[in-house]
Short mmCIF file of C-alpha atoms in Angstrom, two decimals:
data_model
loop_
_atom_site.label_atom_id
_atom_site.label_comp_id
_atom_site.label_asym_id
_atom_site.label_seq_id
_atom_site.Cartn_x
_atom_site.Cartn_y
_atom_site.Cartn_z
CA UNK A 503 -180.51 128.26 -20.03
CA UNK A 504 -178.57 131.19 -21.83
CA UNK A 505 -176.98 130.06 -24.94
CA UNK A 506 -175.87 133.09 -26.58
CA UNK A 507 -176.13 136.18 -27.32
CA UNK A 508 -177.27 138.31 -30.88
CA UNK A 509 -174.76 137.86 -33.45
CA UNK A 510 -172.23 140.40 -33.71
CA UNK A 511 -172.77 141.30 -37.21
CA UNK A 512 -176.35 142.25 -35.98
CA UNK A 513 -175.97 145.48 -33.73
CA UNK A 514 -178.70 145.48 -31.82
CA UNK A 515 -180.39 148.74 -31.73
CA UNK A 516 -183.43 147.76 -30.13
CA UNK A 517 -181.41 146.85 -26.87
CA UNK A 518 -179.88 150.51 -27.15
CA UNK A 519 -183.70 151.47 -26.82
CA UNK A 520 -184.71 149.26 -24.35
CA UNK A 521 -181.42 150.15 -22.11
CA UNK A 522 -182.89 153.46 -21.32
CA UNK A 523 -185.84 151.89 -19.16
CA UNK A 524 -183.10 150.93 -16.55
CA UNK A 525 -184.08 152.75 -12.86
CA UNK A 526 -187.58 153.51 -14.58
CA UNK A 527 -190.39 153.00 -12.45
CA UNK A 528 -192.37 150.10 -13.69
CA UNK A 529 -194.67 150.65 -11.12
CA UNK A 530 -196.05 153.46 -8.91
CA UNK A 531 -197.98 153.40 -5.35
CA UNK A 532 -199.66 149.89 -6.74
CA UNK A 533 -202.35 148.39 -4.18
CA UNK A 534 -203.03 145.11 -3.59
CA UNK A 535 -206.89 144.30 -4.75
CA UNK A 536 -207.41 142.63 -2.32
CA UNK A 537 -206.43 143.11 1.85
CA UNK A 538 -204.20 140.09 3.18
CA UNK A 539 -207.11 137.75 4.23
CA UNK A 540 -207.99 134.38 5.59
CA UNK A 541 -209.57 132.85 2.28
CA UNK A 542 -206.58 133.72 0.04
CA UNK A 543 -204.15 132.55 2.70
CA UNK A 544 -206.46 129.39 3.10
CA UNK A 545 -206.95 128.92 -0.94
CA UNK A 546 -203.08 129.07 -0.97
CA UNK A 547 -202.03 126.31 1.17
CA UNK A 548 -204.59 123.74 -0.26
CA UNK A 549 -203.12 124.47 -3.41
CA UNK A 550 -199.82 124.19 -1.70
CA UNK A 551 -200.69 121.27 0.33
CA UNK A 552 -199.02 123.34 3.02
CA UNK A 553 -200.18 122.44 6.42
CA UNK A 554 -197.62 124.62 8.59
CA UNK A 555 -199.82 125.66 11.82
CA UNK A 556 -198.69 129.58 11.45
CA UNK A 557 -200.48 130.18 8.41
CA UNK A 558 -204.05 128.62 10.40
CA UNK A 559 -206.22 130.20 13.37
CA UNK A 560 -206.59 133.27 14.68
CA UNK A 561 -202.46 134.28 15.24
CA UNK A 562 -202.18 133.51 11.58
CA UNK A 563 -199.58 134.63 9.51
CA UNK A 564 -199.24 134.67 5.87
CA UNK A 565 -197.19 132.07 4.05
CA UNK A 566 -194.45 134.57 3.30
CA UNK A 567 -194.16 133.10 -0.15
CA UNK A 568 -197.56 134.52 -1.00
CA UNK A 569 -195.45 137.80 -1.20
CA UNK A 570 -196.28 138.77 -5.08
CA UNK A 571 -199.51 137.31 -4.85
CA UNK A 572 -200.51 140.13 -2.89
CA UNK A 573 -199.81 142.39 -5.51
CA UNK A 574 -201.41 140.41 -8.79
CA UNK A 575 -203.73 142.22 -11.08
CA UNK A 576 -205.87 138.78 -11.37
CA UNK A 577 -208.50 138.42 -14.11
CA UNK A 578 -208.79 142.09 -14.53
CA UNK A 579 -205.32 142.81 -14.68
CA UNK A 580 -203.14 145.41 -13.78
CA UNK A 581 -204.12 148.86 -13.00
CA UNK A 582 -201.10 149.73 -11.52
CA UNK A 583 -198.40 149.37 -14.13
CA UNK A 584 -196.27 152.69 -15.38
CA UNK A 585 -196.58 154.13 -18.92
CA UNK A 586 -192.90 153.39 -19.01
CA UNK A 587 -193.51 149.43 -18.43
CA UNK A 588 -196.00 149.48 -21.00
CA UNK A 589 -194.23 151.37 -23.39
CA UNK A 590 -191.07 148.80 -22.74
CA UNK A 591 -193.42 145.73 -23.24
CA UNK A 592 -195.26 147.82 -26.21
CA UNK A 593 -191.35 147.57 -27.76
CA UNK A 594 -190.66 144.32 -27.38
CA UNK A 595 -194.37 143.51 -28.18
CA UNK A 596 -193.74 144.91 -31.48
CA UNK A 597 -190.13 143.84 -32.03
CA UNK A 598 -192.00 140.12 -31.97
CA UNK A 599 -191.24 139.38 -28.49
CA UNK A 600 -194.29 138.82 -27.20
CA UNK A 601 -193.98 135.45 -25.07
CA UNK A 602 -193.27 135.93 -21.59
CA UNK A 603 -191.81 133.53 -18.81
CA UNK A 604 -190.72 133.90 -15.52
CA UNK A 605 -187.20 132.95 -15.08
CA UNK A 606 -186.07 134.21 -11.32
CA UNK A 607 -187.62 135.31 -8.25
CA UNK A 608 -185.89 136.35 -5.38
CA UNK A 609 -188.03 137.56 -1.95
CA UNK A 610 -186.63 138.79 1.26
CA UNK A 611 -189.25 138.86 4.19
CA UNK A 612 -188.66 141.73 6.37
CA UNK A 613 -191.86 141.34 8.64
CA UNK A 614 -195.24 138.75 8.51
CA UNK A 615 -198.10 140.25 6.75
CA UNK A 616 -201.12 139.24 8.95
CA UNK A 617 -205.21 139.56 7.78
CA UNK A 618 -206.14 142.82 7.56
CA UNK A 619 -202.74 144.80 6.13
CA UNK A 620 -203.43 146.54 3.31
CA UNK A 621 -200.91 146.08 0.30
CA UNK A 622 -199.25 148.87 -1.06
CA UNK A 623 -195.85 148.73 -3.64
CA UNK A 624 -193.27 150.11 -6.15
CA UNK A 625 -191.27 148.34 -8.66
CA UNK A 626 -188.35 149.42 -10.58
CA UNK A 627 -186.97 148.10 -13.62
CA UNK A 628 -183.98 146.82 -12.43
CA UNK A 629 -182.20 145.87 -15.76
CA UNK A 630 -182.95 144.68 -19.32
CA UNK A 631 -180.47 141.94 -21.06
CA UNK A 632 -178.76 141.99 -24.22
CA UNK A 633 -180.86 139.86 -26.79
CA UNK A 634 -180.12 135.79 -25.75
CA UNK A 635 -181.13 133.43 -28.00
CA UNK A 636 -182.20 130.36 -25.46
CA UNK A 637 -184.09 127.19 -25.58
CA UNK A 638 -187.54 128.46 -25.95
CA UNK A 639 -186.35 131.30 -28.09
CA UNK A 640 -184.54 134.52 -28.73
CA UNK A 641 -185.58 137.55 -26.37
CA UNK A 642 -184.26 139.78 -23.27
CA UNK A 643 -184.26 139.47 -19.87
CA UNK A 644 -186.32 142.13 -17.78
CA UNK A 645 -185.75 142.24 -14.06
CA UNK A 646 -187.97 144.09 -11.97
CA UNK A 647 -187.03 145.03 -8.26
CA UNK A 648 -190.31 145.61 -5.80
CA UNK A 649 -190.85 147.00 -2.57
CA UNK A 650 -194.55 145.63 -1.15
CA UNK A 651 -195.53 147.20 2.08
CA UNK A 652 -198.33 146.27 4.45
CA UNK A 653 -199.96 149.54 6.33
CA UNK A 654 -197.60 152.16 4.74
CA UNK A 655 -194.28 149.97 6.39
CA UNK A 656 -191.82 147.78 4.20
CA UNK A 657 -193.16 144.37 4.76
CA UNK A 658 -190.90 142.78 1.69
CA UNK A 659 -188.68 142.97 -1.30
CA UNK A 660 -189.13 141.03 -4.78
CA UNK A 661 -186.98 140.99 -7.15
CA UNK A 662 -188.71 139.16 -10.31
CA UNK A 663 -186.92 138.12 -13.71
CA UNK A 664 -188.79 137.14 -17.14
CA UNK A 665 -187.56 136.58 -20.30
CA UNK A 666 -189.85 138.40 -22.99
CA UNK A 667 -189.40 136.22 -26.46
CA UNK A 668 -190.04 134.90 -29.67
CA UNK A 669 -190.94 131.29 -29.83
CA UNK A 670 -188.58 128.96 -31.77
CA UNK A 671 -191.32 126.87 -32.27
CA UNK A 672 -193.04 129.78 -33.72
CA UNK A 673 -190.54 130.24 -36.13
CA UNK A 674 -190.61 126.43 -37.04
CA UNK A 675 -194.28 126.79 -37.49
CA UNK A 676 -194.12 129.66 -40.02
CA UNK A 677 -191.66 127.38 -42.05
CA UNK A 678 -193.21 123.77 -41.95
CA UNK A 679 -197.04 124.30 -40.94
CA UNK A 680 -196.12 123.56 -37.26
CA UNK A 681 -194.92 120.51 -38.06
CA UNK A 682 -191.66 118.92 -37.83
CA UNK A 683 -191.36 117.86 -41.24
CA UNK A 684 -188.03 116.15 -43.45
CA UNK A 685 -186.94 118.51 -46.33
CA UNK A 686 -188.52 118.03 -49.79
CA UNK A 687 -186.46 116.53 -52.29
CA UNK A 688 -185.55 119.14 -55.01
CA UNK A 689 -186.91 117.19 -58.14
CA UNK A 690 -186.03 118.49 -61.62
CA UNK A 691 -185.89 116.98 -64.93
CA UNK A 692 -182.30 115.42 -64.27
CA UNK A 693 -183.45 113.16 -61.36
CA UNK A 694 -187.35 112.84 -61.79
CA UNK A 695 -187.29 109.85 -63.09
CA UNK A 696 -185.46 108.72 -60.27
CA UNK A 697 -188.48 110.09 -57.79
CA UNK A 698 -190.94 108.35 -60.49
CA UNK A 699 -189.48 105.06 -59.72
CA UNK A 700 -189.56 105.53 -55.80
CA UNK A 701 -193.52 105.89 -56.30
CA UNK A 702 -193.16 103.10 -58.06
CA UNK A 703 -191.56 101.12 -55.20
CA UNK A 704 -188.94 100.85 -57.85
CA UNK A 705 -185.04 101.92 -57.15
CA UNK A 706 -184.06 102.80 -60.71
CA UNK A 707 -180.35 103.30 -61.13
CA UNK A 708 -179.13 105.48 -64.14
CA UNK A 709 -176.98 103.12 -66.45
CA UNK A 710 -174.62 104.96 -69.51
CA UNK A 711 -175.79 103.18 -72.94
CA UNK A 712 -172.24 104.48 -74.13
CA UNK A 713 -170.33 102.54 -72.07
CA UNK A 714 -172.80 100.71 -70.17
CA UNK A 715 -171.33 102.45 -66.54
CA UNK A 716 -174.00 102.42 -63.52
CA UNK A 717 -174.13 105.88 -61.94
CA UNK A 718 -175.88 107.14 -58.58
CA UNK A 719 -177.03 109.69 -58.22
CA UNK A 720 -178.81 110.86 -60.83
CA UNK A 721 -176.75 112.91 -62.89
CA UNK A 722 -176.98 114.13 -66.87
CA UNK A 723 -173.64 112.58 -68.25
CA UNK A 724 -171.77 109.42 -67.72
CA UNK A 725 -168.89 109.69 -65.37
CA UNK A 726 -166.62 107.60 -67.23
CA UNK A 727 -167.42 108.31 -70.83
CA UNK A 728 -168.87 111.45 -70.84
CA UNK A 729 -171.90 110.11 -72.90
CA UNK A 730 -175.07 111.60 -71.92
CA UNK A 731 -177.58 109.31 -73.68
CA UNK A 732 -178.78 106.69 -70.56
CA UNK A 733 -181.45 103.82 -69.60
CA UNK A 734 -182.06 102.24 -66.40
CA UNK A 735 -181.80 99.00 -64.28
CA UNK A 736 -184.10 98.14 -61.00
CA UNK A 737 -181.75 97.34 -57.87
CA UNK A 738 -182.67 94.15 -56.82
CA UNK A 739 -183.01 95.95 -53.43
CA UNK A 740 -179.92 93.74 -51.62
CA UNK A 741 -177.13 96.34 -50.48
CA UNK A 742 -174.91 96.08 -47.43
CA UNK A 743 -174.04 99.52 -45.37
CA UNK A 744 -170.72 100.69 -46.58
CA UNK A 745 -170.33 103.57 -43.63
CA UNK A 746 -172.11 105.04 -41.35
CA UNK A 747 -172.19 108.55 -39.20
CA UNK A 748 -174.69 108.88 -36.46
CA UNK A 749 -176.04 112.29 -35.83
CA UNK A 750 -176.51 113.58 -32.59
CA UNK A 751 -176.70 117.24 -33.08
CA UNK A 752 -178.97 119.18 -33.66
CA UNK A 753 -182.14 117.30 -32.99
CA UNK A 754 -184.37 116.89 -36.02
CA UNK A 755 -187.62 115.04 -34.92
CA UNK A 756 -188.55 114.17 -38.40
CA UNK A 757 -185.51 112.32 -38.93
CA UNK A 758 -186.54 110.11 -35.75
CA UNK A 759 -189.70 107.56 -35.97
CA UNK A 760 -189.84 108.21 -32.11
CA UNK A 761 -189.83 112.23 -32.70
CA UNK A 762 -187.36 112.24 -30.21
CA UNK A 763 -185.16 113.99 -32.92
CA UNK A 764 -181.80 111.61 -33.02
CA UNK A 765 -179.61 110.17 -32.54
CA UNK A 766 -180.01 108.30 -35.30
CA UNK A 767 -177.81 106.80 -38.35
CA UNK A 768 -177.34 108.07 -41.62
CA UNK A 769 -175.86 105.09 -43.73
CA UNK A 770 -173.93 105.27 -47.19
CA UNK A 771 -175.28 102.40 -48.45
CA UNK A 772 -173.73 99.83 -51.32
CA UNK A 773 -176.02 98.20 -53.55
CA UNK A 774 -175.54 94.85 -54.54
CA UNK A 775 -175.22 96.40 -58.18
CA UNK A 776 -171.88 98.50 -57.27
CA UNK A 777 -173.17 102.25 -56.62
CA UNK A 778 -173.81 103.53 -53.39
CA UNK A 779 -176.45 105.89 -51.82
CA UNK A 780 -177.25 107.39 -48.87
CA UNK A 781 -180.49 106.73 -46.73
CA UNK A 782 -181.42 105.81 -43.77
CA UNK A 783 -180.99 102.20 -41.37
CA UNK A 784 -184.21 100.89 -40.12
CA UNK A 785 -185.22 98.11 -37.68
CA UNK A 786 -181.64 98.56 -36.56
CA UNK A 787 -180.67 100.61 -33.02
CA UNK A 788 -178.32 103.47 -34.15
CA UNK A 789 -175.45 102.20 -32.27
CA UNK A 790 -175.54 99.14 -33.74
CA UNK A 791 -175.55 100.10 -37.41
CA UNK A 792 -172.27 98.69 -38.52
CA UNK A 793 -170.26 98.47 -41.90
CA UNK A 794 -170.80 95.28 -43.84
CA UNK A 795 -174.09 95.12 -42.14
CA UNK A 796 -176.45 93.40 -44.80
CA UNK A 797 -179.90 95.29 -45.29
CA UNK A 798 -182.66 95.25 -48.11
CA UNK A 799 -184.54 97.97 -49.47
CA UNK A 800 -188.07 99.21 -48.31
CA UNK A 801 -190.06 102.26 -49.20
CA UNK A 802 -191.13 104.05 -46.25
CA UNK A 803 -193.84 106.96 -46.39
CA UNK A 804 -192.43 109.50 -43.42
CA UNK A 805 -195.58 112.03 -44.08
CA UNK A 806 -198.59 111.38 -46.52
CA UNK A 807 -197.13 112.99 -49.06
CA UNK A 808 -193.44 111.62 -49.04
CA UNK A 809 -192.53 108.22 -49.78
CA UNK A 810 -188.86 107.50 -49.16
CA UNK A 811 -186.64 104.54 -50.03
CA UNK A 812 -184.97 103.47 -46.66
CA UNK A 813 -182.94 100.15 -46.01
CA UNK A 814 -183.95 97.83 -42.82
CA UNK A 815 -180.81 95.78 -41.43
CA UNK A 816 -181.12 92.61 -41.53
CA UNK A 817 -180.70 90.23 -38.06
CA UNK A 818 -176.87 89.37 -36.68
CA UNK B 537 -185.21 121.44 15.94
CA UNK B 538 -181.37 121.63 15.55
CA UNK B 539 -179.91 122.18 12.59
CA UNK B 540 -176.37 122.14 11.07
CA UNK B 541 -174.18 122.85 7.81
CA UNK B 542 -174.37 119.65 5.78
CA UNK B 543 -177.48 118.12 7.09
CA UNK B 544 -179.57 116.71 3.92
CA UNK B 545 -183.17 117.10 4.43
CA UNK B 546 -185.29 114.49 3.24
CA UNK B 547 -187.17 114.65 -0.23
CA UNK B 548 -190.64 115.45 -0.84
CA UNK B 549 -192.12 114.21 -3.69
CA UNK B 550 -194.64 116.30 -5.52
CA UNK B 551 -197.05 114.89 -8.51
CA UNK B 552 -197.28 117.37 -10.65
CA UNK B 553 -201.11 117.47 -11.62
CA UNK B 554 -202.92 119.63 -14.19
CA UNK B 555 -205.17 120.22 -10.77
CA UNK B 556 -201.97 121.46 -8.85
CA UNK B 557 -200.92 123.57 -11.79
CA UNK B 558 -204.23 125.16 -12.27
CA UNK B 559 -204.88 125.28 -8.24
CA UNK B 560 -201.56 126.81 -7.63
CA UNK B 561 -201.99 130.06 -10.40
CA UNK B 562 -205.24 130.73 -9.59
CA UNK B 563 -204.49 130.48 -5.69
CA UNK B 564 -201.59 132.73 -6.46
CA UNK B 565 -204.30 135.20 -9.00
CA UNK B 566 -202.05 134.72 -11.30
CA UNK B 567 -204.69 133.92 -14.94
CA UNK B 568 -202.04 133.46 -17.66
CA UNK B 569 -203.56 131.45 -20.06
CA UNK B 570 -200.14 129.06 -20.29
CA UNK B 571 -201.10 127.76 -16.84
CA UNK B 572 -204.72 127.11 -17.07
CA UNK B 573 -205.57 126.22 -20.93
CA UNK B 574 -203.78 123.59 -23.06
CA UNK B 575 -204.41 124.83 -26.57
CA UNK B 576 -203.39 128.28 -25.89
CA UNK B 577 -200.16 127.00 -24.44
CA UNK B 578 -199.15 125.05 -27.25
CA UNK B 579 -199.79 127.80 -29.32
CA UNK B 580 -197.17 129.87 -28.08
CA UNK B 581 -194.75 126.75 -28.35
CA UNK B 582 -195.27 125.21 -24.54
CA UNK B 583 -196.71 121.05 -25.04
CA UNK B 584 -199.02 121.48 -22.31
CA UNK B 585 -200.04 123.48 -19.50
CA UNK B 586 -197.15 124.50 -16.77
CA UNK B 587 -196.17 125.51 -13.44
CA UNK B 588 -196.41 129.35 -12.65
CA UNK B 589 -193.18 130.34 -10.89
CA UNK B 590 -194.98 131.40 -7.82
CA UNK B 591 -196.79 127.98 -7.29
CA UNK B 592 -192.80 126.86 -7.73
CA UNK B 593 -191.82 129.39 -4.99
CA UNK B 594 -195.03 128.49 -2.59
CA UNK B 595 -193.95 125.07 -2.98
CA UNK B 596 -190.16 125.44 -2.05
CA UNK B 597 -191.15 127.45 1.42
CA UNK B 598 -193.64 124.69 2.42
CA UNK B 599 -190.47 122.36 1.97
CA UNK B 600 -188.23 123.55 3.88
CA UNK B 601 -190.55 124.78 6.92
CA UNK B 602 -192.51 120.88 6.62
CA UNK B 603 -188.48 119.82 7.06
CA UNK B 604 -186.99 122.22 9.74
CA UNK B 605 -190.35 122.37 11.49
CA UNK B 606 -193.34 124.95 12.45
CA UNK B 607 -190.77 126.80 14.06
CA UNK B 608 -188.72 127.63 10.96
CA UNK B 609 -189.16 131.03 9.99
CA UNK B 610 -189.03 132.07 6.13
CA UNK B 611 -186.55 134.75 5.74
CA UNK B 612 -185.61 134.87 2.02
CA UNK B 613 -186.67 132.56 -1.00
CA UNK B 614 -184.20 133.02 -4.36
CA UNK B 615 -184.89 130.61 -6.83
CA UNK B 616 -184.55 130.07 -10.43
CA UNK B 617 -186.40 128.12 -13.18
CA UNK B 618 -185.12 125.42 -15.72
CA UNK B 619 -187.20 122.81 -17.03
CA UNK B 620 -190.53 123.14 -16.70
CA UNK B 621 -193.10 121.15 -14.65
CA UNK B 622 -195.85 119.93 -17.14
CA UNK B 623 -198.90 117.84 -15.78
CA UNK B 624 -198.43 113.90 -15.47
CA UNK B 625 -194.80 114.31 -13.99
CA UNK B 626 -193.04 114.14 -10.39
CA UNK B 627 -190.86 116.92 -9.16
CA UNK B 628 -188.64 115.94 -6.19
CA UNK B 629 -187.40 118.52 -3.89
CA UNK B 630 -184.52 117.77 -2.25
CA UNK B 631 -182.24 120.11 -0.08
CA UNK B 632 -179.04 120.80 1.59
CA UNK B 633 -178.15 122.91 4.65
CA UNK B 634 -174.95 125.13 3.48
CA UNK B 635 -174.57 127.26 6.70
CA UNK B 636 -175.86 127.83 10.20
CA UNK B 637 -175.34 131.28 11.34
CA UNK B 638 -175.23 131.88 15.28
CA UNK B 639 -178.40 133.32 15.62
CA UNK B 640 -179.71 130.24 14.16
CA UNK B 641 -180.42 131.37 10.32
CA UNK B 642 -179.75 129.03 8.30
CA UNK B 643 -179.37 128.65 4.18
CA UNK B 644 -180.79 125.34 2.73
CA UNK B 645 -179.90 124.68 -1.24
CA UNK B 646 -183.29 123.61 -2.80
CA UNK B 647 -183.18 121.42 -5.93
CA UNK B 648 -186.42 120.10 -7.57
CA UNK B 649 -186.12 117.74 -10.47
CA UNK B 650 -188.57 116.90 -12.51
CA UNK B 651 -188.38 114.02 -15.35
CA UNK B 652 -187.05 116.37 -17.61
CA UNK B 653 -183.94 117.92 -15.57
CA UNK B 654 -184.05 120.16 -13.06
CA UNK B 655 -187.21 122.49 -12.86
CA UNK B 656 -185.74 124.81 -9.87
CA UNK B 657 -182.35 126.12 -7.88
CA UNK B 658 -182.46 127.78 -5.36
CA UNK B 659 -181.64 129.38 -1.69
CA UNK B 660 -183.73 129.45 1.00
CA UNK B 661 -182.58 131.41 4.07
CA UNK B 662 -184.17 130.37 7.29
CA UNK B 663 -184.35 131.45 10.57
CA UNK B 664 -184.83 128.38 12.90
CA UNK B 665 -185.01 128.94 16.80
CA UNK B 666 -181.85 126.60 18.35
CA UNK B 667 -183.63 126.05 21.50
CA UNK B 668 -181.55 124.58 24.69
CA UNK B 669 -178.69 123.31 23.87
#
């Protein structure tokens, strides 16, 4: 799931910091709240739907996999946690890292913990990552190593990654309202009259009074003439799709009706008047957008307050 | 129950419920809010509820002793996490025996797969009494 790691124009001094926790203890003579017991053991394989006769009557063992169960804080928490662990969490806590997820978990069993041992354990941090920027997000890795014992004797060892990290989506959200939305248009006073026509359900095209020259897009001065004194014509709405790309990378869900976030084509598109624009294909599957496909204008509204023009493909 | 390197146990197919999730965190104490409440997890970016890694790893052992039989022995669980199992799908465990040691211990590569890609690797090390040959 690692994708990369912190740019290298970024030193990252917070990984300096967090480097030093390495062979701290993250925690010290912890204790299980609760004795290894029947009802836990019991609770755990209806959850687990695990009907293995060792874990039942009164030889019972515990499923060994209940290992770091044994040594959960629960709804109260942890009690047992080092300052240093806090202090390393209070760091990445207020670097912005503050998700957590477990990544890896790795248990030996070195004997069965039965009802009645009492729960006793240390954990070390084992290492901390350089920053990785994955799919959820951008954060280090933290791997603890712990030693849970059962009546004083080593019983197991777990050795338990997480990745501490700030959301992408959380970054997303602070940009578009937590929404995937498409980018504005930039309107200023050389195209908004173009934007004026789209809420019109009109596609004006910008035509050169000099020379009487279509132009698209919107632009201040005639190409050919130089003249900047213009009018405008309605496109009949009739164009055919003069090339194509089809974008795979990155996903952008607002670009996709499904949300799925592509593929999906992106279509230069000719007019029947002579100019060319680009805009989306609809009604058409992206692989089979094609040049010289005939389509027709639409206006499609993507979010309540954007209106788009868009061009459907037409059948065969 | 005899096993040897190469032997493919069979799948077990696991519907991942919202009542499994939330069964299988409390059941192993663990009360993050990502695997028990829906609008917390989707404000720290998850869709939905998911999995806690230790219902992941309670799940894995019950695989491979249901396969290799009450006999089977857990010696070590490793696994890892990739996609992650949110309510409504299936995971499907599936694993391979990659070595039989003389004594009998063997290693069995887990794979669960959810509809999203895989949810969890892993290596499960096994002691499993050979009986009479």
């Amino acid at each position: 799931m690692t994708a990369g790691t912190g740019a290298p124009e970024d030193p990252d001094e917070l990984y300096g910091r967090l480097k030093e926790f390495e062979g701290r203890a993250a925690a010290t003579a912890g204790t299980g709240k609760d004795p290894v017991n029947e009802p836990m053991i019991r609770h755990w394989c209806e959850a687990m739907g695990d009907t293995d006769p060792a874990y039942r009557g009164p030889d019972a063992v515990a499923p060994p996999t209940m290992l770091q169960a044994w040594t959960m804080g629960g709804l109260s928490g942890h009690t047992d946690r080092s300052a240093a662990y806090e202090e390393l969490f209070g760091l990445l806590d207020g670097a912005g890292y503050t998700s957590v997820v477990a990544t890896d978990c790795e248990q030996e069993y070195l004997r069965p913990l039965r009802p009645g041992d009492r729960i006793t354990f240390d954990a070390v941090v084992e290492s901390v990552s350089e920053r990785k920027t994955t799919k959820l997000g951008t954060g280090y890795f933290v791997t603890t190593r712990m030693d849970v014992r059962a009546d004083g004797e080593l019983a197991g060892t777990h050795r338990f990654r997480i990745l501490k990290y700030t959301p992408a989506a959380a970054k997303r959200k602070t940009r578009g309202g937590g929404r995937n939305l498409r980018p504005r248009p930039v309107i200023n006073r050389d195209n908004a009259g173009f934007w004026q026509g789209v809420a019109e359900h009109r596609l004006l095209i910008q035509r050169c009074t000099g020379c009487g020259t279509l132009r698209f897009p919107w632009l201040p001065g005639c190409n050919a003439c130089g003249c900047q004194e213009w009018d405008t014509v309605e496109a009949s709405g009739e164009g055919t799709v003069f090339s194509h790309v089809v974008m795979h990378h990155p996903p952008f869900p607002a670009f996709a009706a499904d949300g799925a976030g592509g593929p999906y084509a992106v279509a230069l598109i000719e007019l029947a008047e002579g100019v060319r624009m680009v805009a989306n294909v609809i009604g058409v599957p992206y692989d089979k957008v094609r040049p010289g496909m005939p389509v027709r204008l639409e206006f499609l509204r993507t979010e309540p307050e954007l209106e788009l023009p868009v061009f459907r493909g037409g059948e065969g | 129950m005899k096993v040897k390197a190469g032997d493919e146990l069979a799948p077990l197919e696991i519907a991942v419920t919202r009542t499994l999730i939330v069964a299988g965190a409390i059941a192993s104490r663990d009360y993050q809010d990502v695997h028990h409440d829906a609008e917390l997890a989707r404000e720290k970016g998850s869709p939905d509820i998911f999995m806690n890694i230790l219902t992941t790893n309670g799940l894995v052992g019950r695989y491979v002793t249901d396969r290799l039989g009450p006999s089977a022995v857990l010696r070590k669980v490793a696994i890892r996490l990739g996609a992650p199992n949110y309510p409504g799908d299936t995971m499907v465990l599936s694993g391979t025996v990659t070595a039989v040691a003389d004594d009998g211990t063997a290693e069995v590569a887990v794979v669960g797969s959810n509809g999203l890609g895989r949810h969890v690797t892993g290596t499960v090390t096994v002691g499993v009494p050979q009986g009479a040959a």
